[in-house]
Amino acid sequence: MATTLPTSDLKSAAASPLVTLRGSGRPLRRTDALARCLGVALALVSADAAAAAMAVAGGMLLTRQSIFADAAGISDVIVLPILACAIFALSGLYGGYDPSPAERLRLRTYSVLALALSSLVFLSGYGLTAGSAMSLTVTTLLLVTLGFYAEVAVRGFLIRKGVWGARTVIVGTDACATGLATTLLAQPELGFNPIGFLVDGARRTDATQAGQAVALLPILGAIEEVQNRSSVEVAIFCSSADFAASDMAQTGPLPFPRVVVAQQSQDLQSLWMQTRLLGSTFGFEIRRDLYRPRNLGLKRLADLVLTWPLIVLIAPVVALLALLIKWADPGPAFYVQQRVGRNGRPIGVLKLRSMYVDAEQRLKDHLAADPQAESEWLRFFKLRHDPRILPWIGQFIRRASLDELPQFWNVIRGELSLVGPRPFPSYHTDGFDRRFQALRRSVPPGLTGLWQVSSRSDGDLAVQQSQDTFYIRNWSIWLDFYILLATVPAMIAGSGAR
């Protein structure tokens, strides 16, 4: 039986009372919640205003036409950024820690479309010209993309400065609580800044679990001792069988403005879940959107609309890379690799060759001579120092994922989608449990995915399984668009590539 300690013994380890909370995680400025939110909002507004001005200038430069050229001398560069920021504010994009990145992209896109439609209505009163309409279309596309990247850059800056994310306490010290703390500390972009744990004074706390918790964040005291002058913005409860978190969150003496009840389940949606009133109680509506024929058709339509123009744009790049590969190592520049597709059907994905022609023999010899490399291969199915890779050109195209550019043709053929779980060789998928294998094979595989833009290749099989499960359970067309936009900086940075 596990050793337990009274809550009073644990409280003695706290460095300070709750009213002066100070966590051991990321640093946070000593400002109250209102000042923090105002500072974050100002930074986001400034980024959006700059992005909007650049979008307007880009639209004018590319089309050689002003949007409001014939509308009473209105200046595009002044009016559109002001209107855009006002609409973004009304959409809730300047809160500082919510909503989720994919939801923020959806709200941003709808806001920009609303601005574009309003501009069209306004221009129709002055005689809409083809030039103004074209300029507005280009500006709209630029405003969505530039605004997205500007927000990502500013959010990263605010995270580094310690002002992004709500001051958050986690109630409990069990495995759920410590796991949640680990996740929030590792992913500050989620918008929660954990500063410590609270414990239930009426319960005895497991010493082992408490020790693991203290290694992450301090135990700040008991829930019952929280004072209303606390500056904490969010309290997160982990729902478990022996702790009625939902009851405590609703009836307990908690002064926190927001309370979140965390559920330990990958089978539940988290992005688009809705509550439904069921008489005197309520339930959660859980959809499986990626399995609906209408959504699969929408996903396929988006693949075709986006892929054909991209193939035209990348064709010269692929041709140049093919010539460089043949110059570095005589042999074919392209090759087909067998992967596991939807419903377990084998597919041949087209790739630029980044390895020597005798790559497989080189790998066998290397693994036989280096046990550490063999261990790395068995865990990641990749090697940080891979003897198969061609010098300079092979390393370059793999680091930037350029070897996968020919797979746009697989997207056209319907074997891949632009976004989805990456198709792997059978020896890779055999490392997953049967339930996850079935889940993964039930949806279209993708050219890029959530794993590639978050952990990239540095995540092991457990991380990859978690990321892919999240994507499948929470799919929406907006999550796909978010992943596509996030893929560009991931390719440029080459983060985690092996």
Tab-separated table of C-alpha atoms in Angstrom, residues 13 51 81 121 128 133 201 236 291 303 362 383 387 392 410:
chain	number	residue	atom	x	y	z
A	13	ALA	CA	6.711	22.690	1.703
A	51	ALA	CA	-0.371	42.374	-41.200
A	81	PRO	CA	-6.520	47.650	-40.824
A	121	VAL	CA	-21.528	45.955	-50.603
A	128	LEU	CA	-17.713	48.040	-58.563
A	133	ALA	CA	-12.746	43.233	-57.014
A	201	GLY	CA	-7.701	19.296	2.685
A	236	ILE	CA	-8.273	22.924	-13.580
A	291	TYR	CA	-16.229	9.609	-41.091
A	303	ASP	CA	-7.260	18.608	-51.828
A	362	ARG	CA	24.222	0.350	-45.788
A	383	LEU	CA	18.453	7.781	-37.332
A	387	PRO	CA	24.577	6.478	-43.289
A	392	TRP	CA	24.530	17.792	-48.740
A	410	ASN	CA	-0.423	10.877	-54.901
